[in-house]
Coordinates of C-alpha atoms and ligand atoms in Angstrom, one line a residue:
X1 CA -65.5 -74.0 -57.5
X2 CA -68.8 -73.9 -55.5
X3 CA -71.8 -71.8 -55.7
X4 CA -74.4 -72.1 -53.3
X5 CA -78.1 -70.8 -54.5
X6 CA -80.1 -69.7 -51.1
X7 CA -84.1 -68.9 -53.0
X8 CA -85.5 -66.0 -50.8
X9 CA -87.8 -64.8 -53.0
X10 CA -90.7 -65.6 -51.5
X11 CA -93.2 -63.6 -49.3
X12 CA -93.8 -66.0 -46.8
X13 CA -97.2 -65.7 -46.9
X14 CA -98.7 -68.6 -44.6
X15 CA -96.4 -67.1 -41.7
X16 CA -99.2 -64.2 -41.7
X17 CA -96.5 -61.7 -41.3
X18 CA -96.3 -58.5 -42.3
X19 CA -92.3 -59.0 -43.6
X20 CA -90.7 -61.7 -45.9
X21 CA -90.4 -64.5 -43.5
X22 CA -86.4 -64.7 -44.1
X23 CA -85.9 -61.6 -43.0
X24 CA -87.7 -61.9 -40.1
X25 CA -85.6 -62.0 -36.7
X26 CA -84.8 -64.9 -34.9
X27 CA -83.0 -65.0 -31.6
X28 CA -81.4 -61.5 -32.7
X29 CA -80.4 -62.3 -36.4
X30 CA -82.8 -62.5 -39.7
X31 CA -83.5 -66.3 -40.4
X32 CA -81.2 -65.4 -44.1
X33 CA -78.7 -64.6 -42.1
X34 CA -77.8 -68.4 -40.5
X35 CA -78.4 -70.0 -44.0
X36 CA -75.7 -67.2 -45.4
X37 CA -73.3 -68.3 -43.0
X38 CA -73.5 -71.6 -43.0
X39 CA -72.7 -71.5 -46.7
X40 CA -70.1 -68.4 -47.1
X41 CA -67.2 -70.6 -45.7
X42 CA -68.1 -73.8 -47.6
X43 CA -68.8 -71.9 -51.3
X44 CA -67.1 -69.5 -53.9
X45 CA -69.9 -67.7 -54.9
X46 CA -73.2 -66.9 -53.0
X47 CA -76.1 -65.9 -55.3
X48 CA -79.7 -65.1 -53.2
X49 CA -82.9 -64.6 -55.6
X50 CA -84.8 -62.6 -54.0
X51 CA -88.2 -59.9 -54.7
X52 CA -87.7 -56.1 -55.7
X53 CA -88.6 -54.8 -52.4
X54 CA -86.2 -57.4 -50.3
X55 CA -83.5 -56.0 -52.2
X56 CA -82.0 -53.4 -50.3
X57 CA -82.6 -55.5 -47.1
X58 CA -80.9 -58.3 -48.1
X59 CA -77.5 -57.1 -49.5
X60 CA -77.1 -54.8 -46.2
X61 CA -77.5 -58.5 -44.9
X62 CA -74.5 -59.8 -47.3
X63 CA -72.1 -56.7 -46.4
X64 CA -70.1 -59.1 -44.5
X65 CA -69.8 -61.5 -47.9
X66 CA -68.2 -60.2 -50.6
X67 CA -68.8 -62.9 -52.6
X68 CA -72.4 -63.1 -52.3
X69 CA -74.9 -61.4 -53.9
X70 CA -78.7 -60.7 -55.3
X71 CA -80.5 -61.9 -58.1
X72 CA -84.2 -61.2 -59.6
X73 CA -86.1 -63.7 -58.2
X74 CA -89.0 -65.1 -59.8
X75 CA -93.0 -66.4 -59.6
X76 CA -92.2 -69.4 -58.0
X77 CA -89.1 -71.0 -56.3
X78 CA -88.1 -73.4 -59.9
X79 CA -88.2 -69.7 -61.4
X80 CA -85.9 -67.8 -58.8
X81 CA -83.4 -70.5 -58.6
X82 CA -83.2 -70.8 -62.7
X83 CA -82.3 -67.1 -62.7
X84 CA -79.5 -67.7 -60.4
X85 CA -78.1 -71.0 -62.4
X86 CA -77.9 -68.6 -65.4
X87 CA -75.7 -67.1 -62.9
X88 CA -73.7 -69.7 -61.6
X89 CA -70.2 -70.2 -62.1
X90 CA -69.3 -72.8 -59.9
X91 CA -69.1 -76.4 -61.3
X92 CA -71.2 -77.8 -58.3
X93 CA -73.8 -75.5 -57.3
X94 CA -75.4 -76.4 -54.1
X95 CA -79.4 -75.0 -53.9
X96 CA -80.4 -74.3 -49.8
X97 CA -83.9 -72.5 -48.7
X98 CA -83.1 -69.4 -47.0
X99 CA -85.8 -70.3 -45.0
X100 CA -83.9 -73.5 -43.7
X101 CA -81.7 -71.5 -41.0
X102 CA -80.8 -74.5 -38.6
X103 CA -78.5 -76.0 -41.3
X104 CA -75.1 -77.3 -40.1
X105 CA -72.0 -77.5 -41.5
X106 CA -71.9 -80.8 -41.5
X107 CA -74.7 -81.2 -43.9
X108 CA -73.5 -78.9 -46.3
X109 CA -70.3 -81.0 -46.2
X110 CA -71.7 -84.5 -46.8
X111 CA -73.8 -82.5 -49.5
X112 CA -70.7 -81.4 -51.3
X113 CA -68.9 -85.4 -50.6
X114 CA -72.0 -86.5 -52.9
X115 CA -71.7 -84.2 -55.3
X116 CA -68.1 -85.5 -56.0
X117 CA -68.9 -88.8 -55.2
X118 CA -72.1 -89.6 -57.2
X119 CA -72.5 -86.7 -59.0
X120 CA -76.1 -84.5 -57.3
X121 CA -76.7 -85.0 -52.7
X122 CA -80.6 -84.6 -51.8
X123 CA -80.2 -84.2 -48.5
X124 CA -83.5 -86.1 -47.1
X125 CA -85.3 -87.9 -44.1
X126 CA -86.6 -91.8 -44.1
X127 CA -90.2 -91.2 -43.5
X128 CA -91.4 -91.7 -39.6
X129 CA -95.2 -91.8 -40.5
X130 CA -96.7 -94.0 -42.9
X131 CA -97.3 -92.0 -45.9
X132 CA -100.4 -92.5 -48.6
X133 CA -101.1 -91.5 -51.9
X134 CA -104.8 -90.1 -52.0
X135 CA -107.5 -89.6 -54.2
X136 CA -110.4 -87.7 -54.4
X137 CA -110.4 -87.7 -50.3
X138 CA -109.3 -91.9 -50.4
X139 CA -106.7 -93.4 -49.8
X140 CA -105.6 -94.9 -53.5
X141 CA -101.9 -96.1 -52.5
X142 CA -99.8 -97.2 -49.0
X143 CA -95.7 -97.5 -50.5
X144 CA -94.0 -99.4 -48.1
X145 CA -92.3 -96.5 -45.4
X146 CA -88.6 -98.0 -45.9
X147 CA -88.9 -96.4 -49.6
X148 CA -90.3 -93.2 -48.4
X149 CA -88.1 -90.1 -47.7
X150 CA -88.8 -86.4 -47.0
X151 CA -86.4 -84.4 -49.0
X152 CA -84.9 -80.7 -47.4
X153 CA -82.2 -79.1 -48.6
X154 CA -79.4 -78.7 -49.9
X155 CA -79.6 -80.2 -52.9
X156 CA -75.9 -80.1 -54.8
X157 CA -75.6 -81.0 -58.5
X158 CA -72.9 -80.8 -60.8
X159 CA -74.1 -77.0 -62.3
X160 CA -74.3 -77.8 -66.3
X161 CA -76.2 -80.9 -66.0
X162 CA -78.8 -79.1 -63.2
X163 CA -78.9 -76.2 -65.9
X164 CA -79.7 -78.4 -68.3
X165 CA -82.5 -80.2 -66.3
X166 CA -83.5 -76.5 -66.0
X167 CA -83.6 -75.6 -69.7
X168 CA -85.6 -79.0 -70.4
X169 CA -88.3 -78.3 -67.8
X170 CA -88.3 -74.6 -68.8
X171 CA -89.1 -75.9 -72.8
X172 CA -91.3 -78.1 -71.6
X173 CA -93.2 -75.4 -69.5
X174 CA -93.1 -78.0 -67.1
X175 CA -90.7 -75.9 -64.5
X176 CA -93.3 -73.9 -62.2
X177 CA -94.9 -77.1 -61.3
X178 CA -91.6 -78.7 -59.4
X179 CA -91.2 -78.1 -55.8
X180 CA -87.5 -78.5 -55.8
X181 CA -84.6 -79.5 -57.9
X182 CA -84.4 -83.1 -57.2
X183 CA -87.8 -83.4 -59.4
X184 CA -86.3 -81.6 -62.0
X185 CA -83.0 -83.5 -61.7
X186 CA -84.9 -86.8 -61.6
X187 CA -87.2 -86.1 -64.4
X188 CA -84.5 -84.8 -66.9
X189 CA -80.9 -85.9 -65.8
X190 CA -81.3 -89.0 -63.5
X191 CA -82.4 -90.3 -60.2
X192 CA -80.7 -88.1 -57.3
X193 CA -78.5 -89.6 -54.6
X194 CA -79.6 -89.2 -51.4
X195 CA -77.7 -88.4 -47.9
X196 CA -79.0 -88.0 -44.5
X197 CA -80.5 -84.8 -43.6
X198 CA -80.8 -83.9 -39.8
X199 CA -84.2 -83.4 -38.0
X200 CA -83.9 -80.0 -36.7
X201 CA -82.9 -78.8 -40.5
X202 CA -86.5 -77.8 -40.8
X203 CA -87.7 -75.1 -42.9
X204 CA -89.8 -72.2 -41.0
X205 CA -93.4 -72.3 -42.8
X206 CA -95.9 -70.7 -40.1
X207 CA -95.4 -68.1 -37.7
X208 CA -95.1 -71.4 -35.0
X209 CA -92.6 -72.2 -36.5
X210 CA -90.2 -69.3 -35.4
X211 CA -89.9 -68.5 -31.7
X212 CA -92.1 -70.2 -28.9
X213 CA -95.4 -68.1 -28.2
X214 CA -93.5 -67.4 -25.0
X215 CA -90.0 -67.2 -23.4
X216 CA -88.7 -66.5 -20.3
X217 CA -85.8 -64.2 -18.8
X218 CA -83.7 -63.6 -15.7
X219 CA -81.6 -60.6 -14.7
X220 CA -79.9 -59.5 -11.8
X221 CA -78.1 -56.3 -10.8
X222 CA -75.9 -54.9 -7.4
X223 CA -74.7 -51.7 -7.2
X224 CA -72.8 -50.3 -4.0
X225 CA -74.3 -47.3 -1.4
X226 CA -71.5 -44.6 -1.0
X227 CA -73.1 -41.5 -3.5
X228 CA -73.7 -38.7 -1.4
X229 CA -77.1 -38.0 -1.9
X230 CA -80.0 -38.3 0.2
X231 CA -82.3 -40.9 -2.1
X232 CA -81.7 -43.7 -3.8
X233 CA -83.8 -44.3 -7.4
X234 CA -85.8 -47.8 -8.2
X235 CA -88.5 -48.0 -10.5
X236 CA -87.9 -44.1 -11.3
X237 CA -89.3 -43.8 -7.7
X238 CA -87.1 -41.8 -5.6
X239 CA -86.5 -43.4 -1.8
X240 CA -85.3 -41.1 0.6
X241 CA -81.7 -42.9 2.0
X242 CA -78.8 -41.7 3.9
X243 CA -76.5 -42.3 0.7
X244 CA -76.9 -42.9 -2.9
X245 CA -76.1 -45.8 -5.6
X246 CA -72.7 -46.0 -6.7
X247 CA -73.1 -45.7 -10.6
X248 CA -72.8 -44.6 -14.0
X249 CA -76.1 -43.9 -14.6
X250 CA -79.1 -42.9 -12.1
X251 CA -77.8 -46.2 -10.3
X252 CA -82.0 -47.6 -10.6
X253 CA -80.6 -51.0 -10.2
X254 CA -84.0 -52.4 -9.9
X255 CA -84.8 -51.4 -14.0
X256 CA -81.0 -52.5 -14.7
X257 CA -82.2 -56.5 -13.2
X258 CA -85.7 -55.7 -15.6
X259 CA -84.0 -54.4 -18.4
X260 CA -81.3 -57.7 -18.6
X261 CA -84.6 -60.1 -18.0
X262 CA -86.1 -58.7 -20.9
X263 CA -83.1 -58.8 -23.2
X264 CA -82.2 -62.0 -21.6
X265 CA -85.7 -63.5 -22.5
X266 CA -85.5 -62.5 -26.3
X267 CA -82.4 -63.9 -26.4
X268 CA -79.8 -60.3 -27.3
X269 CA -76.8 -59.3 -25.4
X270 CA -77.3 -57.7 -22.0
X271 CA -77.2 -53.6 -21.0
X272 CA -73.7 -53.6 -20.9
X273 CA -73.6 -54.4 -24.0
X274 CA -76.4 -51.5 -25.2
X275 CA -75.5 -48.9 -22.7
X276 CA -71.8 -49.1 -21.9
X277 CA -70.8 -47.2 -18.7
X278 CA -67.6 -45.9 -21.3
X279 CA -69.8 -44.1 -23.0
X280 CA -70.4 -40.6 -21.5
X281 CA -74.0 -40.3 -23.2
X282 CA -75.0 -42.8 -20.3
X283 CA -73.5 -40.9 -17.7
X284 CA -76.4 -39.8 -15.4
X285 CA -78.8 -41.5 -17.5
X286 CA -82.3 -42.0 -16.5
X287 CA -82.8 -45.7 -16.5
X288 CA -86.4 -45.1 -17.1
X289 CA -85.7 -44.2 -20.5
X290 CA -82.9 -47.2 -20.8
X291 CA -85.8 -49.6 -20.4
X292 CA -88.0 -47.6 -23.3
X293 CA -84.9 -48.4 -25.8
X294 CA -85.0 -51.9 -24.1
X295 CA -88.8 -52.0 -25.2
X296 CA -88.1 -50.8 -28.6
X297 CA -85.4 -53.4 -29.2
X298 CA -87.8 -56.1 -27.9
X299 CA -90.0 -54.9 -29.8
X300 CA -88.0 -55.3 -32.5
X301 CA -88.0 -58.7 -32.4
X302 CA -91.6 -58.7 -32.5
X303 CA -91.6 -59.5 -28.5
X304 CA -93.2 -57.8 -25.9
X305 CA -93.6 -58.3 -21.9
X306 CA -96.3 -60.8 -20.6
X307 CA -95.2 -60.4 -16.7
X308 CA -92.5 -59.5 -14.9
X309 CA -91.6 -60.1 -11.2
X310 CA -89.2 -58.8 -9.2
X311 CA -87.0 -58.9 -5.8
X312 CA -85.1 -56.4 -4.1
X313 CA -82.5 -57.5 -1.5
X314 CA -81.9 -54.5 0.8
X315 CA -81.1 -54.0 4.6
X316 CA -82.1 -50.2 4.0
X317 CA -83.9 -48.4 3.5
X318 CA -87.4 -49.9 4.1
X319 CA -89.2 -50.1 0.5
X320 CA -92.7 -51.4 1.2
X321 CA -94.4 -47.5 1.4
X322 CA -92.8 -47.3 -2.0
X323 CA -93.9 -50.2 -3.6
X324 CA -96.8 -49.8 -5.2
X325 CA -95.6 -46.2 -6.7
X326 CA -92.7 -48.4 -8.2
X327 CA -95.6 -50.9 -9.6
X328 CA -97.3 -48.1 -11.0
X329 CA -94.2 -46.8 -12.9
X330 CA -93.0 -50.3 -13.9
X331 CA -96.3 -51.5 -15.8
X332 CA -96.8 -47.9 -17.2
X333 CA -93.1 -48.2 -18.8
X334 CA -93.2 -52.0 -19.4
X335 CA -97.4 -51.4 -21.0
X336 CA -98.7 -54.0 -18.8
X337 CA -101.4 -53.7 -16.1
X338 CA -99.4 -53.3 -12.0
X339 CA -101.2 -56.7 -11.5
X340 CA -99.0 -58.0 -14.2
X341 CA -95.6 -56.7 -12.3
X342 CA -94.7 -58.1 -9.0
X343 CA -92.1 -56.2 -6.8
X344 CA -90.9 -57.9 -3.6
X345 CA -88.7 -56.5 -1.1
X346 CA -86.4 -58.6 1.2
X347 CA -83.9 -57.7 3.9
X348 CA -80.6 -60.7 4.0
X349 CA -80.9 -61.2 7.6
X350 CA -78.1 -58.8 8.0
X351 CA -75.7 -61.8 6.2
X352 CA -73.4 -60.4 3.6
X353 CA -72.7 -57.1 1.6
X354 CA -77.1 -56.4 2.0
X355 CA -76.8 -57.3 5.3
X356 CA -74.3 -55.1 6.1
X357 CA -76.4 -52.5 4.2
X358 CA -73.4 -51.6 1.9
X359 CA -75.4 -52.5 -1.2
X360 CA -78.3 -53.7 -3.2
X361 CA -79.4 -56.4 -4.9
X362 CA -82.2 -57.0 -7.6
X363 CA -83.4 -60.3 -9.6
X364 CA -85.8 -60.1 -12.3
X365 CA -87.9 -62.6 -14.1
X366 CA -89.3 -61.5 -17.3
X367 CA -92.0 -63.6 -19.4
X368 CA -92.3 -62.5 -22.9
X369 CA -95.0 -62.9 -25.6
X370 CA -95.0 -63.2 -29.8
X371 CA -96.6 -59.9 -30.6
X372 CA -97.9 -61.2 -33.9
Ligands
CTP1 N1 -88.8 -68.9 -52.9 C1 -88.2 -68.2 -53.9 N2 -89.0 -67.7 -54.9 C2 -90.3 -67.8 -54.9 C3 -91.0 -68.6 -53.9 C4 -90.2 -69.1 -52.8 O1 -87.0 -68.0 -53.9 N3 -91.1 -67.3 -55.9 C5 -88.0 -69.3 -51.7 C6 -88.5 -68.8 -50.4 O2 -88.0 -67.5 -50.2 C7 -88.0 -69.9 -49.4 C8 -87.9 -71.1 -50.2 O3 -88.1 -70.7 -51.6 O4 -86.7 -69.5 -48.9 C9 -88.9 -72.2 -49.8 O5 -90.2 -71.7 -50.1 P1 -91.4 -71.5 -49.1 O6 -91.1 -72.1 -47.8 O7 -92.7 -71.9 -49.8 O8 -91.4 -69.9 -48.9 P2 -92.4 -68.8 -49.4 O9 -92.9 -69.1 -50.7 O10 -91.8 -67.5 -49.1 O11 -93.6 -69.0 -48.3 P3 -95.2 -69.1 -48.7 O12 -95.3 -70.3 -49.6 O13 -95.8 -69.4 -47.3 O14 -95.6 -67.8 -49.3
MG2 MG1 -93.9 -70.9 -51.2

């Protein structure tokens, strides 16, 4: 039987965030979630030290797991995973940051293979810079590079001999001081095996870390004239027209294209997917106020619009004496300045569906920036 350890009980406190870091979103998901599962198909039991106030947090997070829960964490990561080895019932346990999400199942394979093979797996890097010991600001020591690793995680042990490293570095009131278990392991048990570790298994230390300052996103949206209505609706302007938009909401297919580039750009699912047109709540709907939950999810994932530029591909009706009322609307909703939204407006040269004036087009472009 396995049980994998994933430590969360940190704060995360050189991210400079206001949450946990591995609770923080990434792409859409909290970073605990990858880590969780990566290892819910591979191991038995799933144990996650974690602090008092992460609690309730994390086990919504392990609702799909049944065989994973919480444990008190403690003052330093040595302290949080000994809590959950006193847990452990697995006769390999296999210890993983949370805040390592990119892990693959391939790793955690290999990890277990050593485990069975030698008997403990320290998943680990050769070194690609020359690493020093120093000494009061000197260099004191150059090891050759071929006998220096980095070590990540996992790090799989057979579970009573890692407990019993534990309970030595615990009596000696040596345990805060290790980093991870392969010191502990080392300095009690014996010398680790190693296995390759993969570059992009890196653990997320500083907000940089986590998303790219910016991100880009595209959307695009058509719907059909044949509404009998005299205006259309873009931008929450209304254009006067000889028919409406074919839709299930307002038809404002110039804030449906926004509303996917945004989404698109902080990597969720699209307004299809949000706002279904099954559901009669968005029948009629202002699109306007679409795009506000769009902001709040965004926001959500601590995101929020940079620019956003637009084109409109319609035969009819003429937009341009509409344009900059659309700007105005568009950078109040989307809390940018108008010169940070760019509308253009396009006939098709009276080639296809536009040209033939039975329907419009609209492509977005969203940039997106970390809010903190
Ligand atoms: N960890 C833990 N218990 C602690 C400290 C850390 O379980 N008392 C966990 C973290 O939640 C993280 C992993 O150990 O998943 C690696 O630690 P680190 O990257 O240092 O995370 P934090 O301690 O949370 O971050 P910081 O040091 O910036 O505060
Ligand atoms: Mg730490």
């Amino acid at each position: 039987m396995i049980t994998a350890i994933l430590p969360a009980g940190g704060s995360g406190e050189r991210t400079g965030f206001s949450e946990n870091k591995i609770l923080r979103p990434l792409n859409g998901l909290p970073v605990l979630s990858y880590s969780l599962s990566a290892f819910a198909e591979e191991a038995d039991e799933l144990l996650i030290p974690c602090r008092k106030e992460d609690e309730e947090a994390i086990k919504k997070l392990l609702l799909p797991y049944p065989h994973a829960r919480t444990v008190e964490g403690g003052a330093t990561r040595a302290e949080s995973v000994f809590h959950a080895l006193q847990e452990a019932k697995g006769d390999i346990v296999l210890v993983h940051d949370a805040a390592r999400p990119f892990v693959t199942k391939n790793i955690i394979q290999n990890c277990i293979e050593s485990v069975k093979k030698y008997g403990s797996g320290v998943c680990s890097l050769p070194a690609t810079d020359t690493t020093v010991l120093a000494r009061d600001g000197c260099i004191a020591a150059v090891p050759p590079r071929n006998i220096v690793f980095t070590v990540q995680t996992p790090q799989g042990f057979l579970t009573d001999a890692l407990r019993s490293a534990f309970y030595q570095a615990q009596a000696a009131g040596t345990l805060p001081s290790f980093t991870d278990e392969s010191g502990i392991y080392a300095q009690y048990v014996a010398p680790p095996r190693l296995f390759p570790g993969e570059k992009g298994n890196r653990k997320l230390t500083f907000a940089e870390d986590f998303l790219p300052a910016e991100r880009v996103g595209f959307g695009v949206d058509t719907h059909a004239f044949g509404k009998e209505q005299d205006y259309i609706t873009l931008a929450g302007v209304k254009i006067p027209s000889k028919s409406g938009l074919l839709a299930h909401s307002d038809g404002d297919v110039l804030v449906h294209a926004v509303m996917d580039a945004l989404l698109s750009a902080a990597g969720l699912r699209d307004i299809g997917y949000y706002f279904p047109d099954t559901d009669a709540r968005f029948s009629g709907a202002d699109s306007m106020e679409l795009l506000k939950e769009v902001m709040r999810l965004i926001g959500e994932q601590h995101l929020a619009p940079k620019n956003v530029s637009v084109s409109v591909l319609a035969e009819r009706p003429r937009l341009s004496p509409y344009i900059e009322a659309m700007k105005a609307n568009l950078s109040a909703a989307l809390s940018l300045s108008p010169s940070e939204v760019g509308i253009a407006a396009g006939t098709n040269e009276k080639l296809g569906y536009v040209g033939e004036g039975r329907g419009i087009t609209v492509c977005a472009t969203a940039l997106l920036k970390r809010t903190d």
